[in-house]
Coordinates of C-alpha atoms and ligand atoms in Angstrom, one line a residue:
M1 CA -8.5 21.7 18.2
Q2 CA -11.4 18.1 19.3
I3 CA -10.1 14.8 18.4
P4 CA -12.5 12.1 20.0
F5 CA -9.7 10.1 20.7
D6 CA -10.0 6.6 22.9
N7 CA -6.7 5.0 22.2
S8 CA -6.3 1.6 22.9
Y9 CA -2.1 0.8 21.9
T10 CA -0.8 2.5 25.2
K11 CA -2.3 0.2 27.8
L12 CA 0.0 -2.4 25.8
P13 CA 3.2 -3.5 27.6
D14 CA 6.0 -0.2 28.1
G15 CA 7.6 -2.3 26.0
F16 CA 5.9 -2.4 22.3
F17 CA 6.7 1.4 22.2
T18 CA 8.4 4.7 23.5
R19 CA 5.9 7.6 24.5
L20 CA 7.1 10.4 23.2
D21 CA 5.9 14.0 21.6
P22 CA 6.8 15.1 17.7
T23 CA 9.4 17.2 17.6
P24 CA 8.3 20.5 17.1
V25 CA 9.3 22.8 13.5
S26 CA 9.1 26.6 12.3
A27 CA 6.4 27.5 10.6
P28 CA 3.7 24.3 9.8
R29 CA 1.6 25.4 6.5
M30 CA -1.3 23.7 6.1
L31 CA -1.3 21.7 2.1
A32 CA -3.8 19.7 2.1
W33 CA -6.5 18.3 3.8
N34 CA -8.6 15.7 3.5
G35 CA -11.6 17.3 4.5
A36 CA -14.4 14.1 3.6
L37 CA -12.0 12.1 5.8
A38 CA -12.1 14.4 8.6
C39 CA -15.2 14.3 8.4
N40 CA -15.5 10.2 9.2
L41 CA -13.7 10.3 12.1
G42 CA -14.9 13.3 13.2
I43 CA -12.0 16.2 12.8
A44 CA -13.7 19.7 12.6
Q45 CA -10.8 20.8 10.9
P46 CA -7.6 21.4 10.0
D47 CA -5.1 22.6 12.2
A48 CA -1.4 22.9 10.9
Q49 CA -0.1 23.2 14.1
V50 CA -1.1 19.4 15.6
F51 CA -0.7 18.1 12.1
S52 CA 2.9 19.2 12.0
G53 CA 3.5 18.2 15.6
N54 CA 3.9 21.6 17.2
V55 CA 0.5 20.8 19.3
V56 CA -0.1 17.9 20.5
P57 CA -4.2 18.2 21.1
E58 CA -6.2 16.5 24.6
G59 CA -6.7 13.7 24.1
A60 CA -3.1 12.3 22.9
A61 CA -0.8 10.0 23.7
P62 CA 1.7 10.1 21.8
L63 CA 4.5 7.4 21.4
A64 CA 6.7 5.4 18.3
Q65 CA 5.9 1.3 17.8
L66 CA 8.5 -1.4 17.8
Y67 CA 8.7 -3.4 16.1
A68 CA 11.4 -5.1 13.2
G69 CA 11.6 -7.4 10.0
H70 CA 13.0 -8.5 7.2
Q71 CA 14.3 -5.9 4.8
F72 CA 15.0 -7.7 0.8
G73 CA 15.1 -11.5 3.0
Q74 CA 17.9 -10.3 5.8
Y75 CA 16.3 -9.8 9.0
N76 CA 17.0 -6.4 10.9
P77 CA 15.6 -7.3 14.1
Q78 CA 15.5 -3.5 15.4
L79 CA 12.9 -1.4 13.5
G80 CA 10.6 0.2 14.6
D81 CA 8.8 4.1 14.2
G82 CA 12.0 5.9 13.0
R83 CA 10.4 9.1 11.8
A84 CA 6.4 8.4 12.8
I85 CA 4.3 8.9 16.0
L86 CA 1.0 7.9 16.8
L87 CA -0.6 11.0 17.7
G88 CA -3.8 8.4 18.9
E89 CA -7.0 5.8 17.7
V90 CA -10.4 7.6 17.0
I91 CA -13.7 5.2 16.4
D92 CA -14.4 6.4 12.5
S93 CA -18.0 7.1 11.8
A94 CA -18.7 3.2 10.9
G95 CA -17.7 1.8 13.8
T96 CA -13.9 0.9 13.3
R97 CA -10.2 2.3 15.1
R98 CA -8.2 4.0 12.9
D99 CA -4.4 5.2 14.1
I100 CA -3.4 9.2 13.3
Q101 CA 0.2 8.3 12.3
L102 CA 1.9 11.5 12.4
K103 CA 5.0 10.7 9.6
G104 CA 8.0 13.1 9.3
S105 CA 7.6 14.3 13.1
G106 CA 10.8 14.1 14.0
P107 CA 13.6 11.1 15.7
T108 CA 12.6 8.7 17.7
P109 CA 14.3 5.9 19.8
Y110 CA 14.2 3.8 16.7
S111 CA 15.5 5.7 14.1
R112 CA 18.6 4.3 14.1
M113 CA 20.8 6.4 11.0
G114 CA 17.9 8.6 9.7
D115 CA 17.1 12.2 10.7
G116 CA 13.2 11.0 11.3
R117 CA 12.2 13.9 8.8
A118 CA 10.3 13.6 5.4
W119 CA 10.4 15.7 2.5
L120 CA 7.6 17.1 0.9
G121 CA 7.8 14.4 -2.4
P122 CA 7.9 11.5 -0.4
V123 CA 4.3 12.9 1.6
L124 CA 2.8 14.2 -2.0
R125 CA 3.4 10.6 -3.4
E126 CA 2.1 9.2 -0.4
Y127 CA -0.4 12.2 -0.5
V128 CA -1.7 10.7 -3.6
V129 CA -1.6 7.4 -3.8
S130 CA -2.3 5.5 -1.1
E131 CA -5.7 7.8 -1.7
A132 CA -6.0 7.0 -5.4
M133 CA -5.8 3.3 -4.1
H134 CA -8.6 4.4 -1.9
A135 CA -10.9 5.2 -4.6
L136 CA -9.8 2.6 -6.9
G137 CA -11.4 0.6 -3.2
I138 CA -8.1 -1.3 -2.6
P139 CA -7.7 -1.5 0.9
T140 CA -4.9 0.4 2.2
T141 CA -3.7 3.5 5.2
R142 CA -5.2 7.4 3.8
A143 CA -4.1 10.5 4.3
L144 CA -5.3 13.0 5.8
A145 CA -3.0 16.5 5.9
A146 CA 0.0 17.4 4.6
V147 CA 2.0 20.3 6.3
T148 CA 5.2 22.1 5.1
T149 CA 7.3 22.8 9.0
G150 CA 9.1 25.5 6.5
D151 CA 12.7 23.6 7.8
P152 CA 14.8 22.5 5.0
V153 CA 16.0 18.5 5.0
L154 CA 18.5 17.0 4.0
R155 CA 18.6 14.8 1.7
E156 CA 21.0 13.3 -1.8
Q157 CA 20.0 16.1 -4.0
G158 CA 20.4 18.3 -0.9
P159 CA 18.3 20.5 0.7
L160 CA 14.7 19.4 0.3
P161 CA 12.3 21.5 1.2
G162 CA 10.3 19.2 4.8
A163 CA 6.5 18.0 5.9
V164 CA 4.8 15.6 7.5
L165 CA 2.6 13.1 6.4
T166 CA -0.8 12.3 8.9
R167 CA -1.8 8.4 7.6
I168 CA -4.6 6.6 8.1
A169 CA -4.8 3.0 9.0
S170 CA -7.2 0.9 10.7
S171 CA -4.0 -0.2 12.5
H172 CA -0.1 -0.3 12.5
L173 CA 0.8 -3.8 13.0
R174 CA 2.8 -5.3 10.9
V175 CA 4.4 -9.3 10.9
G176 CA 7.4 -6.9 11.8
T177 CA 5.3 -6.4 15.3
F178 CA 5.4 -10.1 15.4
Q179 CA 8.4 -10.5 14.2
V180 CA 10.5 -8.7 17.1
F181 CA 8.8 -10.1 20.1
A182 CA 9.3 -13.7 19.0
H183 CA 12.6 -13.3 17.7
R184 CA 13.5 -11.9 21.1
G185 CA 11.7 -14.7 23.0
Q186 CA 9.4 -12.7 24.3
I187 CA 6.5 -15.2 24.4
D188 CA 3.9 -13.1 26.7
D189 CA 4.1 -9.8 24.8
L190 CA 3.6 -12.1 21.6
R191 CA 0.7 -12.7 23.1
T192 CA -0.6 -9.9 24.8
L193 CA -0.4 -9.0 20.9
T194 CA -1.8 -12.2 18.9
D195 CA -4.5 -11.1 21.3
Y196 CA -5.2 -7.7 20.2
A197 CA -4.6 -8.3 16.6
I198 CA -7.4 -10.9 17.0
A199 CA -9.6 -8.8 18.8
R200 CA -9.0 -5.3 17.3
H201 CA -8.5 -7.4 13.0
W202 CA -9.7 -10.5 13.3
P203 CA -12.8 -11.0 15.9
Q204 CA -13.6 -14.2 13.6
A205 CA -10.4 -16.3 14.3
D206 CA -10.2 -17.9 17.7
S207 CA -6.2 -19.0 17.6
P208 CA -3.9 -17.6 16.3
M209 CA -4.0 -20.2 13.5
G210 CA -6.7 -18.9 12.8
L211 CA -5.0 -15.1 13.4
L212 CA -2.7 -16.7 10.8
A213 CA -5.5 -17.9 8.1
A214 CA -7.3 -14.8 7.9
V215 CA -3.5 -12.6 7.5
C216 CA -3.3 -14.7 4.8
A217 CA -6.7 -14.6 2.9
A218 CA -6.9 -10.5 3.5
Q219 CA -3.1 -10.0 2.3
A220 CA -4.1 -12.8 -1.3
E221 CA -7.2 -11.0 -1.8
L222 CA -4.8 -8.0 -1.3
I223 CA -1.4 -8.0 -3.5
T224 CA -4.3 -9.9 -6.6
A225 CA -6.0 -6.7 -6.2
W226 CA -2.1 -4.7 -7.2
M227 CA -1.6 -7.2 -9.7
S228 CA -5.3 -6.1 -11.7
V229 CA -4.2 -2.4 -11.5
G230 CA -0.7 -2.8 -11.9
F231 CA 0.7 -1.7 -8.9
I232 CA 4.3 -2.3 -8.0
H233 CA 4.4 -1.7 -4.3
G234 CA 8.5 -2.3 -3.8
V235 CA 9.6 -2.3 -1.3
M236 CA 7.1 -5.9 0.0
N237 CA 9.4 -6.4 3.6
T238 CA 7.5 -8.1 6.5
D239 CA 7.5 -4.0 8.0
N240 CA 5.5 -2.8 5.3
C241 CA 2.5 -5.7 5.6
T242 CA 0.1 -5.4 7.6
I243 CA -2.2 -7.4 9.8
S244 CA -5.6 -5.8 8.7
G245 CA -4.8 -5.9 5.2
E246 CA -4.0 -2.5 3.6
T247 CA -1.7 -1.6 1.6
I248 CA 1.7 0.8 3.5
D249 CA 4.0 2.4 3.2
Y250 CA 4.4 4.4 -0.2
G251 CA 7.8 4.6 -0.7
P252 CA 8.9 3.8 -4.1
C253 CA 6.3 2.6 -5.5
A254 CA 4.3 2.8 -9.0
F255 CA 2.1 1.8 -11.4
M256 CA 2.9 0.4 -14.9
D257 CA 2.3 2.4 -18.3
A258 CA 3.5 -0.4 -20.0
Y259 CA 2.7 -4.1 -18.9
S260 CA 5.9 -6.4 -18.1
E261 CA 5.8 -8.8 -15.9
A262 CA 9.7 -8.4 -14.6
R263 CA 9.1 -4.4 -14.2
V264 CA 10.6 -2.7 -11.0
F265 CA 11.1 0.7 -10.5
S266 CA 12.5 0.8 -6.8
S267 CA 15.8 1.9 -7.4
I268 CA 17.5 0.1 -4.6
D269 CA 15.1 -3.1 -5.6
R270 CA 18.9 -4.0 -7.7
T271 CA 18.2 -8.1 -8.0
A272 CA 14.3 -7.4 -8.8
R273 CA 12.7 -9.4 -6.0
Y274 CA 9.6 -7.2 -5.6
A275 CA 9.3 -7.0 -9.4
Y276 CA 4.9 -6.8 -11.0
G277 CA 5.0 -10.3 -10.9
N278 CA 7.4 -11.7 -7.7
Q279 CA 4.8 -9.9 -5.9
P280 CA 2.2 -12.8 -5.0
R281 CA 4.8 -15.0 -4.2
I282 CA 6.5 -12.3 -1.8
A283 CA 2.5 -12.3 -0.1
V284 CA 3.7 -16.1 1.1
W285 CA 7.1 -15.3 2.2
N286 CA 6.3 -12.8 4.4
M287 CA 3.1 -14.8 5.5
A288 CA 5.8 -17.9 6.6
Q289 CA 7.4 -15.1 8.5
L290 CA 4.5 -14.2 10.6
A291 CA 3.8 -18.3 10.7
T292 CA 7.6 -18.4 12.5
A293 CA 6.6 -15.7 13.9
L294 CA 3.7 -17.4 15.6
I295 CA 5.1 -20.5 15.6
Q296 CA 7.3 -20.1 19.3
L297 CA 3.2 -19.5 20.8
F298 CA 2.5 -23.3 21.0
D299 CA 3.8 -26.0 23.3
D300 CA 3.2 -28.3 21.2
K301 CA 6.0 -27.2 18.3
D302 CA 5.5 -30.6 15.8
Q303 CA 2.3 -29.7 15.8
A304 CA 2.0 -26.1 15.6
I305 CA 4.3 -26.0 12.7
Q306 CA 2.2 -28.5 10.5
D307 CA -0.6 -26.6 11.0
A308 CA 0.6 -23.1 10.2
T309 CA 2.9 -25.4 6.7
K310 CA -1.2 -26.1 6.1
I311 CA -2.5 -22.4 6.4
V312 CA 1.0 -21.1 4.1
H313 CA 0.8 -23.5 1.5
A314 CA -2.7 -23.0 1.3
M315 CA -2.0 -19.4 0.1
P316 CA -1.0 -20.0 -3.8
D317 CA -4.2 -21.3 -4.1
L318 CA -6.1 -18.2 -3.1
L319 CA -4.1 -16.0 -5.1
Q320 CA -4.7 -18.0 -7.6
T321 CA -8.9 -18.4 -7.9
A322 CA -7.9 -14.6 -6.9
W323 CA -6.6 -13.6 -9.7
L324 CA -8.7 -15.4 -11.8
R325 CA -12.0 -14.0 -10.3
R326 CA -10.1 -10.5 -11.1
F327 CA -9.1 -11.0 -14.5
G328 CA -12.1 -12.3 -15.3
T329 CA -14.1 -9.3 -14.1
K330 CA -11.7 -6.7 -15.9
L331 CA -12.7 -9.0 -19.5
G332 CA -16.8 -9.0 -18.1
L333 CA -16.2 -12.6 -17.4
N334 CA -17.0 -14.7 -14.4
A335 CA -13.5 -17.1 -15.4
T336 CA -13.3 -20.0 -14.7
P337 CA -9.9 -22.5 -15.0
E338 CA -10.2 -22.5 -18.9
D339 CA -10.7 -19.2 -18.8
Q340 CA -7.2 -18.6 -18.1
P341 CA -5.1 -19.3 -21.3
L342 CA -7.1 -16.7 -22.4
I343 CA -6.4 -14.3 -19.4
E344 CA -2.8 -14.9 -20.2
D345 CA -3.0 -15.1 -23.9
L346 CA -4.1 -11.1 -23.7
L347 CA -0.8 -10.5 -20.7
A348 CA 1.1 -11.9 -23.0
M349 CA 0.6 -10.7 -26.1
M350 CA 0.3 -6.8 -24.4
Q351 CA 4.1 -7.3 -22.3
S352 CA 5.3 -8.6 -26.3
Q353 CA 3.8 -5.3 -27.3
G354 CA 4.7 -2.4 -25.3
A355 CA 0.6 -1.7 -23.9
D356 CA -0.5 0.0 -21.8
F357 CA -1.6 -1.8 -19.0
T358 CA -4.6 0.9 -17.5
N359 CA -5.5 2.0 -21.4
T360 CA -6.1 -1.7 -23.0
F361 CA -7.7 -3.3 -20.2
A362 CA -9.9 0.4 -20.9
A363 CA -10.8 0.6 -23.6
L364 CA -11.4 -3.3 -24.0
A365 CA -14.8 -2.5 -23.2
T366 CA -15.1 0.3 -26.1
D367 CA -13.5 -1.9 -29.0
Q368 CA -9.9 0.5 -29.4
A369 CA -8.3 -1.7 -27.7
R370 CA -7.4 -3.2 -30.9
D371 CA -4.7 0.5 -31.3
Q372 CA -2.6 -0.1 -27.9
F373 CA -1.3 -3.0 -30.2
S374 CA 1.1 -2.9 -33.6
D375 CA 0.7 -6.9 -34.8
R376 CA -4.1 -6.3 -35.1
Q377 CA -3.5 -9.9 -36.4
A378 CA -2.7 -11.3 -33.4
F379 CA -5.2 -9.5 -31.2
D380 CA -8.4 -9.5 -33.8
T381 CA -8.0 -13.4 -33.4
W382 CA -7.3 -13.0 -29.5
R383 CA -10.4 -10.6 -29.5
D384 CA -12.7 -13.4 -31.3
S385 CA -12.2 -15.9 -28.8
W386 CA -13.1 -13.5 -26.0
Q387 CA -16.3 -12.0 -28.2
A388 CA -17.0 -15.7 -27.6
R389 CA -17.6 -16.3 -24.3
K390 CA -19.8 -13.0 -25.0
P391 CA -18.6 -10.2 -22.2
D392 CA -19.7 -8.1 -20.1
T393 CA -19.4 -4.8 -20.8
D394 CA -20.9 -3.2 -17.8
L395 CA -18.3 -5.7 -15.3
M396 CA -16.4 -4.1 -17.4
A397 CA -16.5 -0.3 -16.8
R398 CA -16.4 -0.6 -12.8
S399 CA -13.6 -3.4 -13.2
N400 CA -11.2 -1.1 -15.4
P401 CA -10.0 2.1 -14.9
L402 CA -9.4 4.8 -16.9
I403 CA -6.9 7.0 -14.6
I404 CA -3.9 6.3 -12.4
P405 CA -1.6 7.9 -10.5
R406 CA 0.8 7.8 -13.7
N407 CA 5.1 8.4 -12.4
H408 CA 5.2 11.0 -14.8
R409 CA 2.2 13.4 -13.4
I410 CA 3.3 12.6 -9.5
E411 CA 6.8 13.6 -10.6
A412 CA 5.2 16.7 -12.2
M413 CA 3.0 17.2 -9.7
I414 CA 6.2 17.4 -7.0
E415 CA 8.1 19.7 -9.1
A416 CA 5.5 22.1 -9.0
A417 CA 4.9 21.4 -5.4
V418 CA 8.3 22.3 -4.6
T419 CA 8.0 25.5 -6.8
G420 CA 4.6 26.7 -4.0
D421 CA 2.3 25.6 -7.1
M422 CA -0.6 23.1 -5.5
A423 CA -3.0 23.5 -8.6
P424 CA -1.2 19.6 -10.6
F425 CA -1.5 17.5 -6.6
E426 CA -5.0 19.2 -7.1
R427 CA -6.5 18.4 -10.2
L428 CA -4.1 14.8 -10.4
N429 CA -6.2 14.4 -7.0
T430 CA -9.5 15.1 -8.2
A431 CA -9.2 13.0 -10.5
L432 CA -8.4 10.3 -9.1
A433 CA -11.1 10.7 -6.9
Q434 CA -13.4 8.9 -9.4
P435 CA -11.3 6.6 -11.0
F436 CA -14.0 4.7 -13.2
T437 CA -14.7 7.8 -15.1
K438 CA -13.4 10.0 -17.9
T439 CA -12.2 13.4 -17.3
D440 CA -8.7 15.6 -18.5
P441 CA -7.6 13.1 -21.4
N442 CA -3.9 14.1 -19.9
L443 CA -4.3 12.3 -17.2
H444 CA -4.9 9.7 -18.5
R445 CA -2.3 9.5 -21.4
P446 CA 0.4 7.0 -20.9
P447 CA 4.4 8.9 -20.9
T448 CA 6.1 9.9 -23.6
D449 CA 10.0 8.5 -24.5
Q450 CA 10.7 11.9 -23.1
E451 CA 8.4 12.1 -19.5
I452 CA 9.0 8.2 -18.8
V453 CA 10.2 8.2 -15.3
P454 CA 12.2 4.8 -15.0
A455 CA 13.6 4.9 -11.7
T456 CA 11.3 5.8 -7.9
F457 CA 13.4 6.6 -5.5
C458 CA 12.8 5.5 -1.8
G459 CA 10.8 8.8 0.5
T460 CA 13.5 9.0 3.7
Ligands
AMP1 P1 10.8 2.3 5.0 O1 11.1 1.8 4.3 O2 10.0 3.3 5.2 O3 9.4 1.7 5.5 O4 11.3 2.7 6.2 C1 12.1 1.5 6.9 C2 12.7 1.8 8.5 O5 13.5 2.9 8.4 C3 12.0 2.1 9.7 O6 11.9 1.3 11.0 C4 11.4 3.9 9.1 O7 11.3 3.9 11.0 C5 12.5 4.1 9.5 N1 12.8 5.2 8.3 C6 13.3 5.4 7.1 N2 13.5 6.9 7.1 C7 13.8 7.3 8.1 C8 13.7 8.4 8.5 N3 14.1 9.7 7.2 N4 14.4 8.8 9.9 C9 14.6 8.0 10.7 N5 14.0 6.3 10.4 C10 13.3 6.3 9.3
MG2 MG1 7.8 1.4 6.0

């Protein structure tokens, strides 16, 4: 099997990673293969031996990356790839460098108490949701392959089928990668990392402060894009916050059904730190941690703090502008600040009446949104003021997805896959690839009371 590797991370200083091979598994079997993505990466065919970690392909330089991070606001000085191994990098058909990473590939020096493995459920969840995100036009890591290992993985529920996901990312650099060197006082390493990140992702940035500004802008766009499709990441720790601005780590994430600003799915998010409506604030908090790390690079700390503070303090405005633009297009408007109350009134009405987020916005273009509300008079009043703004229905059709990966569909897909039935996975994946096209009405439908999945669990 030929993969056109072109590795750069392995050339960074030794302390950045640990070189090691994936741990072999007993009976690898290919479950899902993303042929179109493979083609972009110059990978000819699926190979369960390679994408389970049993065979290290020629040119690979397998390694586990070091990083740290704030988890739920608490600094953890030592994280790292505990169950992932970077096989290497390729340059894709668009000329972009991409990481090829196996997730669930066995223990590493960074595994702490974990087994280094993943079970089938979270692997397929990440596969489906990350590919759905890509189809929605939102920056994200992608899924190339899912392989079952033939080995059981022990979790609270008991033994579960083990699996390995092949994840593709424009890099796995995170805020936590900067934090680990800054906290340890390894300033030369921090400088090397900063130069590497600028060259790889933001070549127009000419300094650490330029990098900070670029990442702030990318994260503001990303989080607003999540908000516009009702996505709740669930674990916005600084180790899950990329420098590229891609969505990463689909653990206990979920798309909301009924709209609620306070919605939380993750069973481990007990204080609702990562609730839907908190996500913009958390993104700013995460950028403040990146700023804190980058400040270590400067001799004149007072000046650096001033400069970094200015950049981070500008982020709420970036978020607000992006939010207005995104939600404006959802209403078919080139929104101005005067349109803000119009958007907020709709959201408030949706929240108080439990309207489905995706279906309400989708129905606005077809004039069936009224059915989503119990207080129809209130909706009619709102609609009149909205219609007075002469919404562009083509713009709405391009901005409001008809289908999102709903939690109950994902759970049903996983249950079927565990019994060996991949048909629901295929159906879901195919429909989600064209989110602006009407398909199986069953997949558009919100859950019934019996189908509701109230909480999601971390993918570990
Ligand atoms: P996550 O919440 O998935 O972003 O993971 C947080 C940290 O825990 C990372 O350092 C992971 O590598 C590590 N981790 C998560 N699950 C496992 C596992 N099953 N085995 C070893 N390390 C893990
Ligand atoms: Mg993570």
